[in-house]
Short mmCIF file of C-alpha atoms in Angstrom, two decimals:
data_model
loop_
_atom_site.label_atom_id
_atom_site.label_comp_id
_atom_site.label_asym_id
_atom_site.label_seq_id
_atom_site.Cartn_x
_atom_site.Cartn_y
_atom_site.Cartn_z
CA MET A 1 -11.66 13.19 -30.22
CA LYS A 2 -12.87 15.63 -27.58
CA PHE A 3 -11.90 15.70 -23.92
CA TYR A 4 -14.46 16.86 -21.35
CA ASP A 5 -12.48 18.43 -18.54
CA CYS A 6 -12.78 20.61 -15.45
CA SER A 7 -9.63 22.61 -14.75
CA THR A 8 -10.19 22.59 -10.95
CA ALA A 9 -10.94 18.88 -10.48
CA PRO A 10 -8.24 16.28 -9.71
CA SER A 11 -9.61 13.34 -11.72
CA PRO A 12 -9.55 15.00 -15.16
CA ARG A 13 -6.17 16.52 -14.29
CA ARG A 14 -4.76 12.99 -14.18
CA VAL A 15 -5.85 12.54 -17.80
CA ARG A 16 -4.57 16.01 -18.76
CA ILE A 17 -1.12 15.09 -17.49
CA PHE A 18 -1.27 11.74 -19.30
CA ILE A 19 -2.22 13.49 -22.55
CA ALA A 20 0.60 16.00 -22.12
CA GLU A 21 3.17 13.28 -21.38
CA LYS A 22 2.05 11.60 -24.60
CA GLY A 23 2.43 14.86 -26.53
CA LEU A 24 -1.15 14.61 -27.83
CA ASP A 25 -3.29 17.53 -28.93
CA ILE A 26 -6.93 16.79 -28.12
CA PRO A 27 -9.68 19.46 -28.20
CA VAL A 28 -10.98 20.25 -24.72
CA GLN A 29 -14.40 21.30 -23.47
CA GLN A 30 -14.64 22.56 -19.92
CA VAL A 31 -17.52 21.35 -17.74
CA ASP A 32 -18.65 23.78 -15.03
CA LEU A 33 -18.83 21.52 -11.98
CA ARG A 34 -19.22 24.44 -9.58
CA ASN A 35 -22.57 25.35 -11.14
CA GLY A 36 -23.73 21.78 -11.65
CA GLU A 37 -23.32 21.43 -15.40
CA GLN A 38 -22.43 17.76 -14.89
CA LEU A 39 -25.98 17.18 -13.61
CA SER A 40 -27.64 18.66 -16.70
CA ALA A 41 -29.56 16.52 -19.16
CA THR A 42 -27.04 17.42 -21.84
CA PHE A 43 -24.09 16.10 -19.88
CA ARG A 44 -25.99 13.08 -18.56
CA ALA A 45 -26.34 12.02 -22.19
CA LEU A 46 -22.54 11.90 -22.35
CA ASN A 47 -21.99 10.23 -18.97
CA ALA A 48 -24.87 8.99 -16.85
CA ASP A 49 -22.54 9.04 -13.83
CA CYS A 50 -22.45 12.85 -14.04
CA ALA A 51 -18.69 13.06 -13.64
CA VAL A 52 -15.59 14.09 -15.54
CA PRO A 53 -13.37 13.11 -17.24
CA VAL A 54 -15.05 11.94 -20.44
CA LEU A 55 -13.34 11.27 -23.76
CA GLN A 56 -15.49 11.37 -26.88
CA LEU A 57 -14.03 9.20 -29.62
CA ASP A 58 -14.08 10.12 -33.29
CA ASP A 59 -16.96 7.70 -33.90
CA GLY A 60 -19.05 9.33 -31.15
CA ARG A 61 -18.55 6.70 -28.46
CA MET A 62 -17.89 7.99 -24.93
CA LEU A 63 -15.28 6.75 -22.50
CA SER A 64 -15.35 7.69 -18.82
CA GLU A 65 -13.10 6.69 -15.89
CA VAL A 66 -9.48 7.79 -15.77
CA VAL A 67 -7.79 4.44 -16.32
CA ALA A 68 -10.12 3.45 -19.17
CA ILE A 69 -9.42 6.71 -21.00
CA CYS A 70 -5.68 6.41 -20.44
CA GLN A 71 -5.67 2.78 -21.57
CA TYR A 72 -7.36 3.79 -24.82
CA LEU A 73 -4.83 6.57 -25.42
CA GLU A 74 -1.98 4.15 -24.64
CA GLU A 75 -3.33 1.76 -27.27
CA VAL A 76 -3.78 4.32 -30.03
CA SER A 77 -0.62 6.29 -29.20
CA PRO A 78 1.79 3.85 -27.56
CA ASP A 79 4.89 6.03 -27.25
CA PRO A 80 6.04 6.96 -24.74
CA ARG A 81 4.79 4.00 -22.74
CA LEU A 82 3.03 5.12 -19.56
CA MET A 83 1.35 1.84 -18.63
CA GLY A 84 4.25 -0.60 -18.86
CA VAL A 85 6.32 -2.15 -21.63
CA ASP A 86 5.52 -5.84 -21.08
CA ALA A 87 2.90 -7.98 -19.37
CA ALA A 88 4.54 -8.00 -15.95
CA GLU A 89 5.25 -4.28 -15.96
CA ARG A 90 1.73 -3.43 -17.14
CA ALA A 91 0.31 -5.53 -14.32
CA THR A 92 2.61 -3.83 -11.82
CA VAL A 93 1.57 -0.37 -13.02
CA LEU A 94 -2.11 -1.25 -12.73
CA MET A 95 -1.56 -2.84 -9.31
CA TRP A 96 0.10 0.27 -7.92
CA ASN A 97 -2.36 2.60 -9.59
CA ALA A 98 -5.20 0.71 -7.92
CA LYS A 99 -3.48 0.95 -4.53
CA ILE A 100 -3.03 4.70 -5.00
CA GLU A 101 -6.68 5.13 -5.96
CA GLN A 102 -8.03 2.95 -3.15
CA GLN A 103 -5.72 3.94 -0.32
CA GLY A 104 -4.71 7.46 -1.30
CA LEU A 105 -7.10 9.27 -3.61
CA SER A 106 -10.21 7.79 -2.00
CA ALA A 107 -8.90 8.94 1.39
CA THR A 108 -8.47 12.53 0.26
CA ALA A 109 -11.83 12.47 -1.51
CA ASP A 110 -13.52 11.31 1.70
CA ALA A 111 -11.71 13.95 3.72
CA PHE A 112 -12.66 16.74 1.33
CA ARG A 113 -16.17 15.86 0.24
CA ASN A 114 -17.32 15.03 3.78
CA SER A 115 -16.09 18.32 5.24
CA ALA A 116 -16.24 21.08 2.61
CA LYS A 117 -19.31 23.31 2.91
CA GLY A 118 -19.74 23.38 -0.85
CA PHE A 119 -20.37 19.63 -0.87
CA LYS A 120 -23.21 19.56 1.65
CA ASP A 121 -25.45 16.68 0.52
CA ARG A 122 -22.96 15.97 -2.30
CA ALA A 123 -20.51 13.76 -0.42
CA LEU A 124 -20.21 11.45 -3.43
CA THR A 125 -19.99 12.26 -7.12
CA GLY A 126 -22.79 11.08 -9.36
CA PRO A 127 -26.47 11.68 -10.04
CA HIS A 128 -27.66 11.11 -6.46
CA ASN A 129 -27.26 13.24 -3.34
CA TYR A 130 -25.59 11.80 -0.25
CA ALA A 131 -25.17 13.46 3.13
CA GLN A 132 -21.74 14.23 4.52
CA ILE A 133 -20.39 11.98 7.27
CA PRO A 134 -17.85 13.89 9.39
CA GLN A 135 -16.29 10.68 10.69
CA LEU A 136 -15.32 9.73 7.14
CA ALA A 137 -13.52 13.06 6.78
CA GLU A 138 -11.52 12.35 9.94
CA ARG A 139 -10.73 8.83 8.83
CA GLY A 140 -9.73 10.08 5.38
CA MET A 141 -7.15 12.43 6.92
CA GLN A 142 -5.67 9.55 8.91
CA ARG A 143 -5.58 7.27 5.87
CA ALA A 144 -3.78 9.96 3.88
CA VAL A 145 -1.01 10.07 6.47
CA HIS A 146 -0.66 6.29 6.53
CA PHE A 147 -0.47 6.02 2.74
CA SER A 148 2.04 8.87 2.57
CA GLN A 149 4.24 6.87 4.92
CA ARG A 150 4.02 3.89 2.57
CA LEU A 151 4.95 6.01 -0.46
CA ASP A 152 7.82 7.58 1.47
CA GLU A 153 9.22 4.10 2.06
CA LEU A 154 8.76 3.21 -1.61
CA PHE A 155 10.63 6.29 -2.82
CA ALA A 156 13.56 5.55 -0.56
CA SER A 157 14.72 3.17 -3.31
CA ASN A 158 12.56 3.99 -6.35
CA ALA A 159 12.92 6.99 -8.64
CA TYR A 160 9.33 6.40 -9.78
CA VAL A 161 6.49 4.28 -8.45
CA ILE A 162 7.46 1.14 -10.38
CA GLY A 163 11.19 1.81 -10.42
CA LYS A 164 13.03 3.67 -13.18
CA ALA A 165 10.17 4.50 -15.55
CA ILE A 166 7.44 7.09 -15.09
CA SER A 167 3.90 5.76 -15.45
CA ILE A 168 0.26 6.54 -14.86
CA ALA A 169 0.86 5.42 -11.26
CA ASP A 170 3.14 8.45 -10.76
CA ILE A 171 0.44 10.72 -12.14
CA SER A 172 -2.08 9.30 -9.68
CA ALA A 173 0.37 9.50 -6.78
CA PHE A 174 1.23 13.11 -7.65
CA LEU A 175 -2.44 14.10 -7.53
CA PHE A 176 -2.84 12.31 -4.20
CA VAL A 177 0.10 14.22 -2.71
CA GLU A 178 -1.13 17.53 -4.11
CA PHE A 179 -4.62 16.97 -2.72
CA ALA A 180 -3.42 15.72 0.67
CA SER A 181 -1.08 18.69 1.02
CA ARG A 182 -3.80 21.21 0.18
CA LEU A 183 -6.09 19.60 2.73
CA LYS A 184 -3.23 19.85 5.26
CA ALA A 185 -3.64 16.14 5.86
CA ILE A 186 0.12 15.83 5.40
CA ASP A 187 3.17 18.05 5.62
CA LEU A 188 5.70 17.03 2.98
CA ASP A 189 8.52 18.13 5.25
CA ASP A 190 7.68 15.04 7.30
CA PHE A 191 8.35 12.73 4.32
CA GLU A 192 11.82 13.32 2.88
CA ASN A 193 11.66 10.73 0.10
CA LEU A 194 8.12 11.58 -0.91
CA ARG A 195 8.98 15.28 -1.01
CA ARG A 196 12.03 14.65 -3.19
CA TRP A 197 9.98 12.55 -5.65
CA HIS A 198 7.16 15.12 -5.69
CA GLU A 199 9.55 17.97 -6.45
CA SER A 200 11.29 16.01 -9.19
CA VAL A 201 8.12 14.87 -10.93
CA GLY A 202 6.52 18.29 -10.50
CA GLU A 203 9.27 19.84 -12.64
CA ARG A 204 8.09 17.93 -15.68
CA PRO A 205 6.11 20.26 -18.01
CA ALA A 206 3.20 17.82 -18.26
CA PHE A 207 2.69 17.87 -14.50
CA GLN A 208 2.24 21.62 -14.53
CA ARG A 209 -1.04 21.30 -16.47
#
Protein backbone atom coordinates (compact mmCIF):
# COMPACT_ATOMS: atom_id res chain seq x y z
CA MET A 1 0.00 0.00 0.00
CA LYS A 2 0.93 3.66 -0.36
CA PHE A 3 -0.67 6.61 1.40
CA TYR A 4 -0.86 9.95 -0.42
CA ASP A 5 -0.71 12.60 2.28
CA CYS A 6 -0.19 16.31 2.88
CA SER A 7 1.32 17.06 6.28
CA THR A 8 -0.45 20.45 6.58
CA ALA A 9 -3.98 19.37 5.60
CA PRO A 10 -6.60 18.22 8.14
CA SER A 11 -8.31 15.50 6.09
CA PRO A 12 -5.26 13.27 5.55
CA ARG A 13 -4.25 13.89 9.16
CA ARG A 14 -7.41 12.06 10.22
CA VAL A 15 -6.17 9.00 8.32
CA ARG A 16 -2.62 9.43 9.68
CA ILE A 17 -3.96 9.28 13.22
CA PHE A 18 -6.11 6.26 12.36
CA ILE A 19 -3.08 4.48 10.88
CA ALA A 20 -1.00 5.30 13.96
CA GLU A 21 -3.70 4.10 16.36
CA LYS A 22 -3.75 0.83 14.40
CA GLY A 23 0.04 0.55 14.65
CA LEU A 24 0.36 0.17 10.87
CA ASP A 25 3.41 1.05 8.82
CA ILE A 26 2.32 2.29 5.39
CA PRO A 27 4.68 4.07 2.96
CA VAL A 28 3.77 7.74 2.55
CA GLN A 29 4.06 10.10 -0.40
CA GLN A 30 3.55 13.78 0.27
CA VAL A 31 1.43 15.81 -2.16
CA ASP A 32 2.32 19.50 -2.43
CA LEU A 33 -1.08 21.15 -2.15
CA ARG A 34 0.40 24.63 -1.72
CA ASN A 35 1.86 24.49 -5.23
CA GLY A 36 -1.10 22.73 -6.80
CA GLU A 37 0.32 19.25 -7.26
CA GLN A 38 -3.16 17.83 -6.64
CA LEU A 39 -4.32 19.51 -9.85
CA SER A 40 -1.62 17.92 -12.01
CA ALA A 41 -2.43 15.30 -14.62
CA THR A 42 -0.36 12.79 -12.68
CA PHE A 43 -2.37 13.18 -9.50
CA ARG A 44 -5.70 13.41 -11.34
CA ALA A 45 -4.98 9.90 -12.58
CA LEU A 46 -4.95 8.80 -8.94
CA ASN A 47 -7.97 10.82 -7.82
CA ALA A 48 -10.09 12.78 -10.26
CA ASP A 49 -11.40 14.85 -7.33
CA CYS A 50 -7.91 16.36 -6.93
CA ALA A 51 -7.84 15.89 -3.17
CA VAL A 52 -6.00 13.98 -0.49
CA PRO A 53 -6.05 11.54 1.20
CA VAL A 54 -5.66 8.67 -1.25
CA LEU A 55 -4.70 5.10 -0.39
CA GLN A 56 -3.21 2.97 -3.15
CA LEU A 57 -3.86 -0.71 -2.55
CA ASP A 58 -1.36 -3.45 -3.32
CA ASP A 59 -3.28 -4.37 -6.48
CA GLY A 60 -3.13 -0.76 -7.74
CA ARG A 61 -6.69 0.25 -6.91
CA MET A 62 -7.16 3.71 -5.37
CA LEU A 63 -9.33 4.62 -2.42
CA SER A 64 -10.18 8.22 -1.58
CA GLU A 65 -12.37 9.76 1.15
CA VAL A 66 -11.39 9.49 4.80
CA VAL A 67 -14.08 7.10 6.00
CA ALA A 68 -13.70 4.77 3.01
CA ILE A 69 -9.95 4.49 3.60
CA CYS A 70 -10.40 3.94 7.33
CA GLN A 71 -13.11 1.34 6.74
CA TYR A 72 -10.76 -0.60 4.48
CA LEU A 73 -7.96 -0.48 7.07
CA GLU A 74 -10.42 -1.58 9.78
CA GLU A 75 -11.36 -4.59 7.66
CA VAL A 76 -7.82 -5.71 6.86
CA SER A 77 -6.40 -4.87 10.29
CA PRO A 78 -9.28 -5.13 12.77
CA ASP A 79 -7.43 -4.63 16.05
CA PRO A 80 -7.73 -2.32 17.81
CA ARG A 81 -11.30 -1.63 16.75
CA LEU A 82 -11.80 2.03 15.86
CA MET A 83 -15.17 1.76 14.12
CA GLY A 84 -17.18 -0.23 16.65
CA VAL A 85 -17.25 -3.80 17.91
CA ASP A 86 -20.79 -4.79 16.91
CA ALA A 87 -23.53 -3.66 14.53
CA ALA A 88 -25.09 -1.11 16.88
CA GLU A 89 -21.76 0.38 17.91
CA ARG A 90 -20.53 0.58 14.32
CA ALA A 91 -23.71 2.41 13.36
CA THR A 92 -23.30 4.77 16.31
CA VAL A 93 -19.70 5.54 15.36
CA LEU A 94 -20.68 6.28 11.77
CA MET A 95 -23.65 8.38 12.91
CA TRP A 96 -21.50 10.58 15.13
CA ASN A 97 -18.70 10.78 12.59
CA ALA A 98 -21.20 12.04 10.02
CA LYS A 99 -22.51 14.66 12.46
CA ILE A 100 -18.95 15.83 13.15
CA GLU A 101 -18.19 16.07 9.43
CA GLN A 102 -21.45 17.83 8.54
CA GLN A 103 -21.82 20.17 11.49
CA GLY A 104 -18.23 20.66 12.59
CA LEU A 105 -15.60 20.05 9.93
CA SER A 106 -17.71 21.52 7.13
CA ALA A 107 -18.22 24.64 9.26
CA THR A 108 -14.50 25.18 9.77
CA ALA A 109 -13.81 24.43 6.10
CA ASP A 110 -16.34 27.08 5.07
CA ALA A 111 -14.89 29.57 7.52
CA PHE A 112 -11.33 28.99 6.34
CA ARG A 113 -11.67 28.50 2.60
CA ASN A 114 -14.06 31.44 2.19
CA SER A 115 -11.78 33.89 4.01
CA ALA A 116 -8.12 32.90 3.55
CA LYS A 117 -6.33 34.90 0.85
CA GLY A 118 -4.56 31.79 -0.39
CA PHE A 119 -7.89 30.24 -1.36
CA LYS A 120 -9.15 33.06 -3.57
CA ASP A 121 -11.24 31.33 -6.26
CA ARG A 122 -10.53 27.99 -4.54
CA ALA A 123 -13.31 28.02 -1.95
CA LEU A 124 -13.98 24.32 -2.54
CA THR A 125 -11.56 21.47 -3.07
CA GLY A 126 -11.64 19.67 -6.39
CA PRO A 127 -10.85 20.24 -10.06
CA HIS A 128 -13.03 23.35 -10.48
CA ASN A 129 -12.56 26.90 -9.20
CA TYR A 130 -15.22 28.51 -7.03
CA ALA A 131 -15.29 32.06 -5.72
CA GLN A 132 -15.18 32.79 -2.02
CA ILE A 133 -18.42 33.82 -0.31
CA PRO A 134 -17.65 35.89 2.80
CA GLN A 135 -21.07 35.20 4.30
CA LEU A 136 -20.27 31.49 4.37
CA ALA A 137 -17.11 32.24 6.36
CA GLU A 138 -19.15 34.16 8.93
CA ARG A 139 -21.76 31.44 9.12
CA GLY A 140 -19.05 28.79 9.45
CA MET A 141 -17.62 30.55 12.51
CA GLN A 142 -21.07 30.61 14.12
CA ARG A 143 -21.70 26.95 13.31
CA ALA A 144 -18.36 26.01 14.87
CA VAL A 145 -19.41 27.63 18.15
CA HIS A 146 -22.79 25.90 18.15
CA PHE A 147 -21.29 22.47 17.46
CA SER A 148 -18.63 23.00 20.13
CA GLN A 149 -21.45 23.60 22.60
CA ARG A 150 -23.01 20.29 21.58
CA LEU A 151 -19.73 18.42 22.02
CA ASP A 152 -19.17 20.09 25.38
CA GLU A 153 -22.51 18.70 26.54
CA LEU A 154 -21.61 15.25 25.20
CA PHE A 155 -18.30 15.14 27.04
CA ALA A 156 -19.94 16.06 30.31
CA SER A 157 -20.77 12.35 30.60
CA ASN A 158 -18.69 10.61 27.92
CA ALA A 159 -14.96 9.90 28.04
CA TYR A 160 -15.03 9.52 24.25
CA VAL A 161 -17.57 10.38 21.58
CA ILE A 162 -19.46 7.09 21.80
CA GLY A 163 -18.78 6.46 25.49
CA LYS A 164 -15.84 4.48 26.84
CA ALA A 165 -14.06 3.50 23.61
CA ILE A 166 -12.02 5.71 21.31
CA SER A 167 -13.10 5.65 17.67
CA ILE A 168 -12.74 7.38 14.34
CA ALA A 169 -15.37 9.83 15.61
CA ASP A 170 -12.87 11.07 18.22
CA ILE A 171 -10.27 11.56 15.51
CA SER A 172 -12.70 13.64 13.47
CA ALA A 173 -13.81 15.64 16.51
CA PHE A 174 -10.19 16.30 17.49
CA LEU A 175 -9.43 17.73 14.05
CA PHE A 176 -12.55 19.89 14.23
CA VAL A 177 -11.49 21.32 17.59
CA GLU A 178 -7.93 21.90 16.40
CA PHE A 179 -9.12 23.68 13.26
CA ALA A 180 -11.77 25.75 15.06
CA SER A 181 -9.25 26.82 17.69
CA ARG A 182 -6.67 27.88 15.10
CA LEU A 183 -9.31 29.91 13.29
CA LYS A 184 -10.20 31.51 16.65
CA ALA A 185 -13.78 30.46 16.04
CA ILE A 186 -13.77 29.02 19.55
CA ASP A 187 -11.84 29.48 22.77
CA LEU A 188 -11.50 26.14 24.55
CA ASP A 189 -11.51 27.92 27.89
CA ASP A 190 -15.22 28.49 27.24
CA PHE A 191 -15.89 24.73 27.01
CA GLU A 192 -14.64 22.93 30.11
CA ASN A 193 -15.67 19.41 29.11
CA LEU A 194 -14.52 19.77 25.52
CA ARG A 195 -11.16 21.14 26.69
CA ARG A 196 -10.67 18.24 29.10
CA TRP A 197 -11.45 15.68 26.37
CA HIS A 198 -9.19 17.47 23.87
CA GLU A 199 -6.27 17.53 26.29
CA SER A 200 -6.73 13.87 27.19
CA VAL A 201 -7.00 12.62 23.62
CA GLY A 202 -4.18 14.91 22.48
CA GLU A 203 -1.78 13.10 24.83
CA ARG A 204 -2.10 9.91 22.83
CA PRO A 205 1.00 9.43 20.61
CA ALA A 206 -1.10 8.81 17.50
CA PHE A 207 -2.79 12.20 17.85
CA GLN A 208 0.55 13.96 17.75
CA ARG A 209 1.10 12.93 14.12
